[in-house]
Amino acid sequence: MPLSAHEFERRLIFYASPTLTKLKVACMYNLNDLDDLEECIDYYNEILKDNDIELIVITVEEKVVGYTIIRYVDLKNIDLLKDRYYAYIDEICIKETFRRQGLGKFLFEYIYNLVKNKGADSLELGVWSFNKAALEFYKAMGMVEKNIRMEKK
């Protein structure tokens, strides 16, 4: 059953469309615009319908301070690719004021154990090359570089 706007705001669910970064930030740090809230609710409800996606939040004193969205991918019968089942972290974030307190490590280890228990061969994610803090964090969590994506304008 879809959440009401009041219940949604009370739970402080924070995520919007991946292309709407401003809206995502507004959702994470409290919403003032009801239209933005309604859009967040709609997107959240769509995520809940997808059996291949998990949304996990970390709360402190009933306020959301971090989240992750995990997508399970089952690759089969694709030329040039080996069949495999893996998990991909679409989004992971800890609110800035709660960083460096072990919550990111806790969330990452929880995700890893969860996806391995569900049979995933691996856990993958994308990270911007300029995000040095995130790169260091993921390496500290045992992740290794798998591929590099490049562009020329």
mmCIF file of C-alpha atoms in Angstrom:
data_model
loop_
_atom_site.group_PDB
_atom_site.id
_atom_site.type_symbol
_atom_site.label_atom_id
_atom_site.label_comp_id
_atom_site.label_asym_id
_atom_site.label_seq_id
_atom_site.Cartn_x
_atom_site.Cartn_y
_atom_site.Cartn_z
ATOM 1 C CA MET A 1 0.000 0.000 0.000
ATOM 2 C CA PRO A 2 1.441 3.426 -0.955
ATOM 3 C CA LEU A 3 2.589 5.721 1.832
ATOM 4 C CA SER A 4 0.611 8.856 2.570
ATOM 5 C CA ALA A 5 2.468 12.166 2.296
ATOM 6 C CA HIS A 6 2.335 12.532 6.076
ATOM 7 C CA GLU A 7 3.718 9.052 6.744
ATOM 8 C CA PHE A 8 6.366 9.538 4.078
ATOM 9 C CA GLU A 9 7.507 12.826 5.598
ATOM 10 C CA ARG A 10 7.459 11.343 9.103
ATOM 11 C CA ARG A 11 9.711 8.489 8.004
ATOM 12 C CA LEU A 12 11.920 10.931 6.094
ATOM 13 C CA ILE A 13 12.436 8.708 3.113
ATOM 14 C CA PHE A 14 14.816 10.644 0.991
ATOM 15 C CA TYR A 15 15.178 9.366 -2.505
ATOM 16 C CA ALA A 16 14.014 10.709 -5.849
ATOM 17 C CA SER A 17 14.695 9.865 -9.455
ATOM 18 C CA PRO A 18 18.417 9.243 -10.023
ATOM 19 C CA THR A 19 18.450 12.068 -12.570
ATOM 20 C CA LEU A 20 17.074 14.590 -10.105
ATOM 21 C CA THR A 21 20.041 15.180 -7.831
ATOM 22 C CA LYS A 22 18.626 18.416 -6.408
ATOM 23 C CA LEU A 23 15.410 16.656 -5.510
ATOM 24 C CA LYS A 24 17.326 13.762 -3.971
ATOM 25 C CA VAL A 25 19.221 16.178 -1.748
ATOM 26 C CA ALA A 26 15.979 17.926 -0.815
ATOM 27 C CA CYS A 27 14.481 14.589 0.176
ATOM 28 C CA MET A 28 17.527 13.597 2.217
ATOM 29 C CA TYR A 29 17.685 16.847 4.133
ATOM 30 C CA ASN A 30 13.937 17.553 4.629
ATOM 31 C CA LEU A 31 11.426 18.716 2.071
ATOM 32 C CA ASN A 32 9.675 22.060 1.984
ATOM 33 C CA ASP A 33 7.918 21.707 -1.375
ATOM 34 C CA LEU A 34 4.930 19.329 -1.337
ATOM 35 C CA ASP A 35 5.271 18.724 -5.107
ATOM 36 C CA ASP A 36 8.815 17.451 -4.543
ATOM 37 C CA LEU A 37 7.554 15.299 -1.698
ATOM 38 C CA GLU A 38 4.865 13.776 -3.919
ATOM 39 C CA GLU A 39 7.458 13.004 -6.587
ATOM 40 C CA CYS A 40 9.658 11.328 -3.972
ATOM 41 C CA ILE A 41 6.716 9.274 -2.756
ATOM 42 C CA ASP A 42 5.904 8.165 -6.297
ATOM 43 C CA TYR A 43 9.476 7.105 -6.968
ATOM 44 C CA TYR A 44 9.787 5.346 -3.607
ATOM 45 C CA ASN A 45 6.603 3.407 -4.264
ATOM 46 C CA GLU A 46 7.954 2.320 -7.674
ATOM 47 C CA ILE A 47 11.154 1.054 -6.023
ATOM 48 C CA LEU A 48 9.100 -0.994 -3.570
ATOM 49 C CA LYS A 49 7.308 -2.736 -6.455
ATOM 50 C CA ASP A 50 10.553 -3.923 -8.065
ATOM 51 C CA ASN A 51 11.626 -7.329 -6.739
ATOM 52 C CA ASP A 52 15.159 -6.793 -8.060
ATOM 53 C CA ILE A 53 15.759 -3.675 -5.949
ATOM 54 C CA GLU A 54 16.320 -3.305 -2.227
ATOM 55 C CA LEU A 55 16.170 0.026 -0.442
ATOM 56 C CA ILE A 56 17.854 0.070 2.964
ATOM 57 C CA VAL A 57 17.994 3.027 5.330
ATOM 58 C CA ILE A 58 19.977 3.797 8.471
ATOM 59 C CA THR A 59 18.165 5.792 11.106
ATOM 60 C CA VAL A 60 19.402 7.581 14.201
ATOM 61 C CA GLU A 61 16.739 8.747 16.638
ATOM 62 C CA GLU A 62 14.043 8.022 14.033
ATOM 63 C CA LYS A 63 15.707 10.236 11.378
ATOM 64 C CA VAL A 64 17.149 8.795 8.192
ATOM 65 C CA VAL A 65 20.893 9.490 8.100
ATOM 66 C CA GLY A 66 21.921 7.108 5.339
ATOM 67 C CA TYR A 67 20.603 4.850 2.638
ATOM 68 C CA THR A 68 21.458 2.490 -0.150
ATOM 69 C CA ILE A 69 19.647 1.208 -3.183
ATOM 70 C CA ILE A 70 20.818 -2.197 -4.392
ATOM 71 C CA ARG A 71 19.865 -3.674 -7.736
ATOM 72 C CA TYR A 72 20.199 -7.409 -8.384
ATOM 73 C CA VAL A 73 21.260 -8.279 -11.930
ATOM 74 C CA ASP A 74 20.920 -11.729 -13.473
ATOM 75 C CA LEU A 75 22.932 -11.877 -16.721
ATOM 76 C CA LYS A 76 22.085 -14.870 -18.867
ATOM 77 C CA ASN A 77 22.449 -15.789 -22.506
ATOM 78 C CA ILE A 78 24.264 -12.605 -23.565
ATOM 79 C CA ASP A 79 26.904 -13.073 -26.261
ATOM 80 C CA LEU A 80 30.463 -12.411 -25.054
ATOM 81 C CA LEU A 81 29.409 -12.350 -21.392
ATOM 82 C CA LYS A 82 29.557 -15.147 -18.868
ATOM 83 C CA ASP A 83 26.254 -15.888 -17.121
ATOM 84 C CA ARG A 84 26.297 -14.456 -13.631
ATOM 85 C CA TYR A 85 24.157 -13.044 -10.839
ATOM 86 C CA TYR A 86 25.478 -9.964 -9.041
ATOM 87 C CA ALA A 87 24.367 -6.994 -6.987
ATOM 88 C CA TYR A 88 24.980 -3.388 -7.978
ATOM 89 C CA ILE A 89 24.872 -0.462 -5.562
ATOM 90 C CA ASP A 90 22.923 2.214 -7.441
ATOM 91 C CA GLU A 91 23.163 4.698 -4.591
ATOM 92 C CA ILE A 92 24.826 4.751 -1.193
ATOM 93 C CA CYS A 93 25.070 7.768 1.062
ATOM 94 C CA ILE A 94 25.585 8.750 4.666
ATOM 95 C CA LYS A 95 24.447 12.247 5.625
ATOM 96 C CA GLU A 96 27.551 14.421 5.923
ATOM 97 C CA THR A 97 27.110 15.196 9.626
ATOM 98 C CA PHE A 98 27.066 11.451 10.393
ATOM 99 C CA ARG A 99 30.155 10.454 8.414
ATOM 100 C CA ARG A 100 33.321 9.104 10.067
ATOM 101 C CA GLN A 101 31.271 7.410 12.800
ATOM 102 C CA GLY A 102 31.329 3.882 11.396
ATOM 103 C CA LEU A 103 27.880 4.017 9.797
ATOM 104 C CA GLY A 104 29.221 3.733 6.240
ATOM 105 C CA LYS A 105 31.324 0.713 7.160
ATOM 106 C CA PHE A 106 28.377 -0.856 8.970
ATOM 107 C CA LEU A 107 26.066 -0.241 5.981
ATOM 108 C CA PHE A 108 28.589 -1.533 3.443
ATOM 109 C CA GLU A 109 29.318 -4.707 5.430
ATOM 110 C CA TYR A 110 25.587 -5.261 5.919
ATOM 111 C CA ILE A 111 24.992 -4.898 2.151
ATOM 112 C CA TYR A 112 27.839 -7.246 1.298
ATOM 113 C CA ASN A 113 26.645 -9.966 3.673
ATOM 114 C CA LEU A 114 23.060 -9.533 2.468
ATOM 115 C CA VAL A 115 23.846 -9.910 -1.229
ATOM 116 C CA LYS A 116 26.227 -12.829 -0.685
ATOM 117 C CA ASN A 117 23.554 -14.609 1.373
ATOM 118 C CA LYS A 118 21.153 -14.059 -1.543
ATOM 119 C CA GLY A 119 23.572 -15.806 -3.884
ATOM 120 C CA ALA A 120 25.190 -12.852 -5.642
ATOM 121 C CA ASP A 121 28.589 -13.626 -7.158
ATOM 122 C CA SER A 122 29.827 -10.108 -6.425
ATOM 123 C CA LEU A 123 28.920 -6.614 -5.288
ATOM 124 C CA GLU A 124 29.651 -3.784 -7.713
ATOM 125 C CA LEU A 125 29.251 -0.020 -7.872
ATOM 126 C CA GLY A 126 30.336 3.011 -9.869
ATOM 127 C CA VAL A 127 32.245 5.906 -8.373
ATOM 128 C CA TRP A 128 33.431 9.193 -9.860
ATOM 129 C CA SER A 129 37.205 9.357 -10.233
ATOM 130 C CA PHE A 130 37.321 12.776 -8.530
ATOM 131 C CA ASN A 131 35.607 11.421 -5.396
ATOM 132 C CA LYS A 132 38.829 10.500 -3.594
ATOM 133 C CA ALA A 133 37.166 9.975 -0.201
ATOM 134 C CA ALA A 134 34.708 7.461 -1.673
ATOM 135 C CA LEU A 135 37.491 5.674 -3.581
ATOM 136 C CA GLU A 136 39.514 5.322 -0.388
ATOM 137 C CA PHE A 137 36.469 4.098 1.514
ATOM 138 C CA TYR A 138 35.569 1.436 -1.066
ATOM 139 C CA LYS A 139 39.169 0.227 -1.258
ATOM 140 C CA ALA A 140 39.234 -0.012 2.543
ATOM 141 C CA MET A 141 36.078 -2.145 2.275
ATOM 142 C CA GLY A 142 37.968 -4.570 0.025
ATOM 143 C CA MET A 143 36.706 -3.445 -3.366
ATOM 144 C CA VAL A 144 39.074 -3.461 -6.319
ATOM 145 C CA GLU A 145 39.020 -1.552 -9.581
ATOM 146 C CA LYS A 146 37.306 -3.597 -12.279
ATOM 147 C CA ASN A 147 37.084 -1.303 -15.282
ATOM 148 C CA ILE A 148 37.612 2.296 -16.297
ATOM 149 C CA ARG A 149 35.114 4.383 -18.245
ATOM 150 C CA MET A 150 36.495 7.230 -20.338
ATOM 151 C CA GLU A 151 35.196 10.006 -22.561
ATOM 152 C CA LYS A 152 36.388 12.574 -25.074
ATOM 153 C CA LYS A 153 34.400 15.707 -25.862
#
